[in-house]
XYZ file of C-alpha atoms in Angstrom:
531
model
C -46.666 25.644 20.857
C -49.456 25.217 18.641
C -51.808 27.559 16.764
C -54.323 27.030 13.501
C -55.954 29.043 11.086
C -59.075 28.523 8.920
C -58.512 28.045 5.124
C -60.199 30.250 2.353
C -63.552 29.108 1.526
C -63.355 30.057 -2.310
C -60.250 29.982 -4.312
C -58.877 32.662 -7.025
C -55.974 32.577 -9.145
C -53.827 34.431 -6.756
C -54.909 32.945 -3.508
C -53.388 29.472 -4.981
C -50.946 31.215 -7.003
C -47.137 32.613 -7.060
C -46.134 36.361 -7.969
C -42.742 36.789 -9.793
C -41.695 40.373 -9.866
C -39.655 41.600 -13.209
C -37.429 44.780 -13.065
C -37.655 45.548 -16.444
C -34.545 47.606 -16.433
C -32.518 44.672 -15.444
C -34.119 41.715 -16.519
C -33.371 41.431 -20.296
C -31.962 43.532 -22.851
C -33.259 43.197 -26.620
C -31.590 46.111 -28.508
C -28.234 46.084 -27.088
C -28.436 49.283 -25.326
C -27.459 48.085 -21.935
C -30.835 48.387 -20.640
C -33.632 45.837 -20.402
C -36.862 46.174 -22.272
C -40.428 44.553 -23.085
C -39.433 42.863 -25.658
C -36.718 41.090 -23.553
C -39.079 40.230 -21.020
C -41.377 38.623 -23.444
C -38.259 36.596 -24.619
C -38.068 35.368 -21.322
C -41.921 34.242 -20.620
C -40.819 30.841 -21.093
C -38.194 30.709 -18.254
C -40.760 32.845 -15.896
C -43.318 30.061 -17.037
C -40.729 27.081 -16.153
C -40.000 28.118 -12.666
C -44.058 27.131 -11.990
C -45.159 30.962 -11.240
C -48.379 32.135 -11.916
C -48.170 36.073 -12.045
C -45.614 38.600 -13.566
C -45.403 41.586 -11.945
C -43.546 44.519 -13.822
C -42.082 47.508 -12.306
C -42.938 50.795 -14.079
C -42.692 51.145 -17.499
C -44.372 54.160 -18.415
C -42.886 57.149 -19.955
C -40.747 58.919 -17.531
C -37.612 61.283 -16.763
C -36.023 58.140 -14.731
C -35.408 60.413 -11.957
C -36.275 57.610 -9.733
C -36.241 54.889 -12.633
C -39.734 55.048 -13.782
C -41.570 56.088 -10.415
C -41.946 59.570 -11.708
C -44.537 59.213 -14.260
C -44.835 61.739 -17.151
C -47.620 59.657 -18.831
C -49.665 56.954 -17.260
C -51.317 55.541 -20.372
C -48.145 55.114 -22.426
C -44.633 52.892 -22.704
C -41.401 54.628 -22.213
C -39.119 54.401 -25.572
C -36.849 52.922 -23.273
C -38.830 49.777 -22.885
C -40.657 49.923 -26.062
C -44.161 51.024 -27.220
C -48.001 50.286 -26.431
C -47.673 47.454 -29.152
C -44.711 45.837 -27.577
C -46.695 45.555 -24.403
C -49.535 44.334 -26.103
C -47.347 41.422 -27.542
C -46.058 40.432 -24.026
C -49.633 40.378 -22.259
C -50.946 38.367 -25.198
C -47.728 35.876 -24.966
C -47.869 35.666 -21.011
C -51.494 35.224 -21.257
C -51.002 32.361 -24.287
C -48.694 30.530 -21.307
C -51.078 30.689 -18.546
C -49.363 33.870 -16.857
C -51.214 37.176 -15.392
C -49.683 40.051 -15.720
C -49.545 43.102 -13.028
C -48.684 46.524 -13.753
C -46.773 49.010 -10.756
C -49.409 51.746 -10.247
C -48.010 54.864 -9.038
C -50.925 56.996 -7.444
C -49.170 59.110 -4.744
C -47.034 61.476 -7.177
C -46.020 62.120 -10.777
C -43.097 63.401 -12.324
C -42.947 67.056 -12.748
C -42.456 66.732 -16.319
C -45.881 65.491 -16.139
C -48.525 67.794 -18.283
C -50.660 67.864 -15.301
C -47.830 69.244 -12.931
C -46.599 71.881 -15.935
C -50.158 73.119 -15.465
C -50.325 73.177 -12.043
C -47.108 75.030 -11.506
C -47.789 77.639 -14.345
C -49.966 79.951 -12.015
C -51.712 79.938 -8.865
C -55.098 80.272 -10.650
C -54.642 77.480 -13.267
C -57.338 74.761 -13.190
C -54.578 72.231 -12.372
C -53.342 73.919 -9.537
C -55.586 72.215 -6.725
C -54.197 69.044 -8.734
C -51.152 69.071 -6.447
C -50.532 70.032 -2.859
C -49.156 73.601 -2.526
C -48.516 75.703 0.325
C -47.182 78.933 1.518
C -43.985 79.321 3.309
C -43.574 78.841 6.812
C -43.587 82.650 8.835
C -39.830 82.400 8.958
C -39.514 81.709 4.857
C -38.978 78.205 5.059
C -40.822 74.996 4.117
C -44.539 75.062 5.311
C -43.741 72.271 8.009
C -41.426 69.619 9.357
C -42.108 66.779 7.410
C -39.139 64.665 5.632
C -39.058 63.182 2.577
C -38.304 59.445 2.127
C -35.158 60.275 0.119
C -33.761 62.887 2.784
C -34.471 66.514 3.375
C -37.476 68.231 3.444
C -40.538 67.280 1.648
C -41.378 70.440 0.553
C -39.479 72.254 -2.396
C -40.256 76.103 -3.303
C -41.127 77.021 -6.652
C -40.339 80.622 -7.518
C -42.869 80.758 -10.635
C -45.697 81.069 -8.068
C -43.636 81.735 -4.978
C -45.048 78.504 -3.033
C -43.751 75.276 -1.955
C -45.322 72.041 -3.348
C -45.000 68.408 -1.481
C -43.031 65.686 -2.496
C -42.724 62.731 -0.218
C -39.917 61.108 -2.350
C -37.582 63.275 -4.885
C -38.425 66.968 -5.725
C -38.856 65.306 -9.077
C -41.966 63.697 -8.019
C -44.898 66.117 -7.004
C -47.618 64.690 -4.676
C -50.805 64.273 -6.136
C -54.134 66.022 -4.078
C -56.304 62.814 -3.688
C -58.886 65.430 -2.072
C -59.533 66.777 -5.506
C -62.308 64.746 -7.195
C -60.874 65.624 -10.638
C -57.557 63.892 -9.776
C -59.436 60.840 -8.580
C -61.452 60.647 -11.895
C -58.477 61.191 -13.987
C -56.482 58.276 -12.207
C -59.450 56.138 -12.188
C -59.648 56.322 -15.876
C -55.870 55.095 -15.852
C -56.741 52.010 -14.415
C -59.552 51.368 -16.656
C -57.257 52.249 -19.773
C -55.076 48.933 -18.683
C -57.724 47.041 -17.192
C -59.745 47.328 -20.662
C -56.247 46.407 -22.237
C -56.486 43.191 -20.485
C -54.406 43.646 -17.723
C -54.826 41.485 -14.831
C -53.876 43.752 -11.776
C -51.926 46.059 -9.984
C -48.988 46.499 -7.349
C -50.076 50.078 -6.057
C -46.922 51.887 -5.342
C -46.863 53.548 -1.534
C -50.654 53.306 -1.403
C -50.523 54.450 2.243
C -49.031 57.708 1.514
C -52.058 58.988 -0.892
C -53.687 61.273 1.701
C -52.492 63.930 3.962
C -53.988 65.970 6.998
C -55.638 68.706 5.632
C -53.928 72.238 7.251
C -50.616 70.166 7.078
C -49.598 70.016 10.886
C -45.907 69.157 12.014
C -45.507 65.870 12.509
C -44.020 64.479 15.656
C -40.371 64.314 16.142
C -38.806 61.117 16.595
C -36.536 61.253 20.137
C -34.628 57.804 19.243
C -33.659 59.050 15.830
C -29.644 59.140 14.863
C -28.201 60.463 11.449
C -27.106 56.834 10.405
C -31.079 55.769 9.849
C -31.555 58.631 7.090
C -33.641 61.500 7.188
C -36.897 59.733 6.633
C -37.170 58.832 10.389
C -36.165 62.081 11.966
C -40.302 62.377 12.451
C -43.215 59.998 12.485
C -45.142 60.005 9.388
C -48.349 60.574 11.848
C -49.881 63.530 9.271
C -48.154 62.891 6.174
C -49.462 59.392 5.566
C -52.055 56.684 6.524
C -54.982 58.620 6.738
C -58.360 57.473 7.325
C -59.321 58.743 3.866
C -57.110 56.411 1.986
C -59.778 53.409 2.918
C -62.239 54.976 0.829
C -59.751 55.012 -1.810
C -58.803 51.716 -1.360
C -62.357 50.364 -1.702
C -63.099 52.828 -4.597
C -60.258 50.784 -6.544
C -61.140 47.477 -5.365
C -64.753 47.920 -6.422
C -63.553 49.216 -9.824
C -61.079 46.137 -10.129
C -64.091 43.699 -9.073
C -66.379 45.025 -11.886
C -63.582 43.434 -14.636
C -63.808 40.325 -13.256
C -60.788 38.356 -11.112
C -58.618 40.883 -11.105
C -55.700 41.440 -8.271
C -54.954 44.916 -6.483
C -51.315 44.313 -4.316
C -51.231 47.338 -1.915
C -47.617 48.665 -0.884
C -48.297 49.337 2.757
C -44.891 49.936 5.107
C -46.794 49.970 8.441
C -46.808 47.906 11.793
C -49.329 44.841 11.173
C -52.388 46.195 13.150
C -52.475 49.116 10.697
C -51.609 47.134 7.504
C -54.524 45.092 8.556
C -56.996 47.968 7.986
C -56.031 47.985 4.245
C -58.113 44.733 3.678
C -60.956 46.995 4.347
C -64.352 45.541 5.690
C -66.673 42.826 4.277
C -68.969 45.529 3.324
C -66.203 47.452 1.864
C -63.331 45.831 0.899
C -60.001 47.104 0.366
C -56.912 45.884 -1.673
C -56.973 42.080 -2.051
C -53.200 41.776 -0.636
C -51.888 44.275 1.517
C -47.744 43.497 1.327
C -46.676 41.924 4.101
C -42.757 42.691 4.307
C -41.870 41.277 7.660
C -39.317 38.528 6.143
C -37.327 40.741 4.789
C -35.776 41.823 8.023
C -37.270 39.739 10.557
C -34.839 38.134 13.270
C -33.723 34.948 11.910
C -34.656 32.583 14.900
C -37.198 30.224 15.271
C -38.793 31.873 18.497
C -38.921 35.220 16.665
C -40.154 33.751 13.202
C -42.661 31.605 14.895
C -44.014 34.783 16.854
C -44.278 36.706 13.820
C -46.332 34.308 11.774
C -48.986 33.582 14.372
C -49.295 37.230 15.173
C -49.926 37.985 11.710
C -52.074 35.324 11.235
C -54.201 36.057 14.167
C -54.535 39.719 13.141
C -56.132 38.828 9.764
C -59.556 39.787 9.367
C -62.078 36.640 8.470
C -62.043 37.515 4.633
C -58.226 38.361 4.540
C -55.751 36.051 2.624
C -52.271 36.144 3.843
C -49.294 36.955 1.766
C -45.315 36.932 2.451
C -42.361 38.472 0.744
C -38.864 37.837 0.712
C -36.963 40.018 -1.880
C -37.840 43.175 -3.833
C -36.467 45.764 -6.114
C -36.012 47.866 -2.566
C -34.671 45.066 -0.244
C -31.382 43.883 -0.104
C -31.024 40.420 -1.317
C -31.986 37.609 0.948
C -28.797 35.359 0.253
C -26.652 38.699 0.886
C -28.109 39.081 4.529
C -28.459 35.267 5.512
C -25.936 33.525 3.157
C -26.496 30.871 0.617
C -27.351 28.042 2.834
C -29.883 29.829 5.004
C -31.250 31.382 1.960
C -32.226 27.865 0.636
C -34.173 27.360 3.977
C -35.598 31.082 3.658
C -37.135 29.858 -0.032
C -38.801 26.885 1.830
C -40.263 29.048 4.277
C -41.566 31.368 1.828
C -42.775 28.688 -0.421
C -44.543 26.714 2.131
C -46.381 29.332 4.478
C -50.118 30.005 4.078
C -50.526 32.870 1.603
C -49.671 34.155 -1.934
C -45.868 34.149 -2.072
C -43.927 37.151 -4.423
C -40.493 36.169 -5.559
C -38.367 38.658 -6.838
C -35.931 37.982 -9.928
C -32.387 36.875 -9.060
C -33.258 35.465 -5.574
C -33.870 31.780 -7.366
C -30.459 32.111 -8.471
C -28.903 32.932 -4.973
C -27.583 36.538 -5.803
C -26.127 38.020 -2.605
C -23.994 41.037 -1.891
C -23.066 42.936 -4.539
C -20.489 45.934 -4.710
C -21.459 48.936 -6.675
C -18.151 50.915 -7.219
C -18.730 54.706 -6.445
C -18.729 55.632 -9.818
C -21.293 53.570 -11.065
C -23.999 53.920 -8.328
C -27.321 55.293 -9.826
C -29.822 54.807 -7.021
C -30.920 58.530 -6.110
C -31.395 57.445 -2.344
C -28.023 56.589 -2.151
C -26.378 59.591 -3.645
C -28.619 61.985 -1.633
C -27.533 60.254 1.793
C -24.267 58.447 0.920
C -22.534 56.349 3.286
C -25.717 55.048 5.115
C -26.330 51.664 3.163
C -29.500 52.857 1.562
C -28.656 52.092 -1.579
C -31.074 49.855 -3.634
C -28.712 49.371 -6.786
C -27.149 46.062 -5.360
C -30.801 44.498 -5.655
C -31.613 45.822 -9.277
C -28.273 44.411 -10.731
C -29.030 42.658 -14.029
C -30.051 38.804 -14.120
C -27.229 36.352 -15.684
C -28.611 34.225 -18.231
C -25.300 32.544 -19.128
C -21.513 33.123 -18.998
C -21.334 34.749 -22.035
C -19.970 38.543 -22.169
C -22.428 40.431 -19.896
C -24.204 37.132 -18.898
C -26.333 36.991 -21.990
C -28.278 40.097 -20.663
C -27.148 42.223 -23.045
C -24.815 43.002 -26.025
C -23.412 46.226 -24.394
C -22.258 47.347 -20.821
C -25.153 46.885 -18.748
C -26.612 50.064 -17.022
C -25.585 48.757 -13.549
C -22.454 46.016 -13.004
C -23.378 42.247 -12.446
C -22.999 40.254 -9.292
C -19.549 39.387 -8.981
C -19.684 35.908 -9.331
C -22.147 35.854 -12.543
C -19.838 33.745 -14.418
C -20.716 30.949 -12.192
C -24.139 32.127 -10.524
C -26.353 32.229 -13.955
C -29.447 30.352 -15.254
C -27.623 28.305 -17.757
C -25.393 26.929 -15.150
C -27.750 26.172 -12.578
C -30.468 24.493 -14.986
C -30.620 20.927 -14.501
C -28.506 20.855 -11.604
C -30.324 19.245 -8.842
C -28.230 20.840 -6.173
C -28.789 24.145 -7.220
C -30.846 27.225 -5.980
C -32.762 27.559 -9.423
C -33.726 23.788 -8.888
C -34.769 24.071 -5.417
C -37.061 26.911 -6.174
C -38.604 24.765 -9.283
C -38.756 22.040 -6.982
C -40.823 23.899 -4.643
C -43.080 25.700 -6.830
C -43.949 22.078 -7.907
C -44.688 21.154 -4.527
C -47.394 23.875 -4.286
C -48.838 22.605 -7.199
C -49.071 19.093 -6.564
C -50.027 19.318 -2.753
C -53.131 21.975 -2.046
C -52.123 21.517 1.417
C -49.070 24.196 0.355
C -51.231 26.620 -1.638
C -54.489 26.881 0.261
C -54.110 24.423 3.366
C -54.506 25.348 6.705
C -51.846 26.307 9.011
C -50.787 24.895 12.410
C -47.329 25.981 14.417
C -45.614 22.784 15.683
C -42.622 24.196 17.346
C -40.586 27.316 17.577
C -37.399 27.501 19.894
C -33.868 27.888 19.355
C -33.000 27.014 15.758
C -35.816 24.847 14.852
C -38.844 26.203 13.219
C -41.814 23.411 12.475
C -45.361 24.062 11.425
C -47.940 21.838 9.568
C -50.046 22.703 6.431
C -53.087 20.494 5.943
C -55.870 19.804 3.479
C -56.494 16.522 1.990
C -52.927 15.527 3.153
C -50.879 16.920 6.181
C -47.220 17.968 5.549
C -44.784 19.058 8.084
C -42.189 21.507 7.180
C -38.856 21.728 9.511
C -36.651 24.163 9.149
C -33.164 24.600 10.947
C -32.328 27.943 11.040
C -28.624 27.305 12.339
C -25.206 25.549 11.809
C -25.560 22.983 14.166
C -27.504 19.271 13.641
C -30.851 19.285 15.280
C -33.018 16.657 16.252
C -37.079 17.069 15.848
C -39.820 15.300 17.096
C -41.141 12.115 15.635
C -44.412 12.957 13.896
C -45.023 9.259 12.783
C -44.939 7.521 9.855
C -43.519 10.218 7.006
C -42.076 10.460 3.523
C -39.566 13.044 2.912
C -40.736 15.138 -0.252
C -38.025 17.564 -0.189
C -34.989 18.381 1.564
C -33.116 21.895 0.943
C -29.585 20.079 1.148
C -30.823 17.534 -1.718
C -30.869 14.770 1.101
C -33.252 11.683 -0.042
C -33.447 9.946 3.330
C -34.509 11.343 6.555
C -34.579 9.868 10.278
C -35.825 13.127 12.692
C -32.662 14.791 12.264
C -32.075 18.051 10.619
C -28.221 18.657 9.290
C -27.245 22.212 9.735
C -28.818 24.921 7.468
C -31.352 22.246 6.333
C -35.091 22.650 5.759
C -37.628 19.462 4.971
C -40.859 19.058 3.778
C -42.579 15.588 5.201
C -45.607 14.029 4.288
C -47.449 12.353 6.877
C -48.498 8.735 6.110
C -51.143 7.952 8.840
C -53.487 10.833 10.362
């Protein structure tokens, strides 16, 4: 079973680089209020740089009522006092650049907080100049919502506003009103937001729920999902045929891209949760390119067997447009921890997979420590998605718990009780405990990232799938040298083919010798000596 792909003709920093996502609320508290902040991130930049990553992506830090922890933005051109002020951001950006790190911000274009001045004006009267900046509609004939669209947070995506006797649209919480991107004034205002941060020196953006920004005109009902069951959450009651992924979004993506390219080597990463064929359209065309990296989330919930992974990887590679660069994600602030899903030994194998596939990887803070499942007591739940639909396992709090830096009180994260509880084994699973221990998850990540820098085959090389059956996944990366990556996804010893004279560069188990046999839950990187 073999497949191969081309190598990119040119190399930007993000093609060869690795992105590290920081959830600022949970990274480092510098002022003792139990919540992380920008000064805390700045103080931990040496740690981030020591991992061997190239860029830091910060989840939202803008002024916000925090109904959805910053994804309800009240001012796009300032910093929430919880995190600091613009001067603190400027200091963080300058220090990051001095250490060779790029900085990406989260851009939230689909919706604003209902506390944003724009929405306050919009809801004040039907003839307000900003009325059309948001999406308003009359009630259905029965007095209910205008259509059957469901919020991703559960319930209808329409909220009745008695001030003007109409409904406004919110794809997420009712505190997050959707902007009307068909209005050219909205486009101009939000373009100016991007310019504000680009002019300040920001290296790019992760664009939140990009595929949601346009809705079908006249707001027809979405098709019902005949297979929906209540345990899936109300979001999936309908197929989002008319409420997302509309054709007009691609011109908007192209406009964003043209703006970014005008600033030099800036990066746009699009959050797009769609099947691969639709995902690929967000790269745009050669004549009208879209975002540089439409996020590829397939590893977050992929079946953990070699055949399924091999098929997924090759189909994704085959679907890429000629100029499209791949990317991979294995953890985020919205997804269950990979070590919680697979267990720690397979999380080590997953780390090797993520950092040796072709394309740009994104790491999520804490995954390099192997943080697993975290139990959040009912009285400590903060996630509105969990509070609105309890008992369905939709809560994101377990992925947002604070970083554990050492074994001191509150794990060195804060001098006060953190806003969310720490993972249960934080006393042993922390940066200080793992630092310098070659058997630790942290040092495995550092070793993998070091190999990416030392071997261009891993960062920019071509890819060929060699074997994908049972528990064994094997592929080759090649450019200047040839590296074979062999992963045992199971708990039994596995024999693998002889690939000639090789040198073992790294094993997830810490082994120093290799003889064509994979130990249980082991991944290896081999360098072929004669080819």
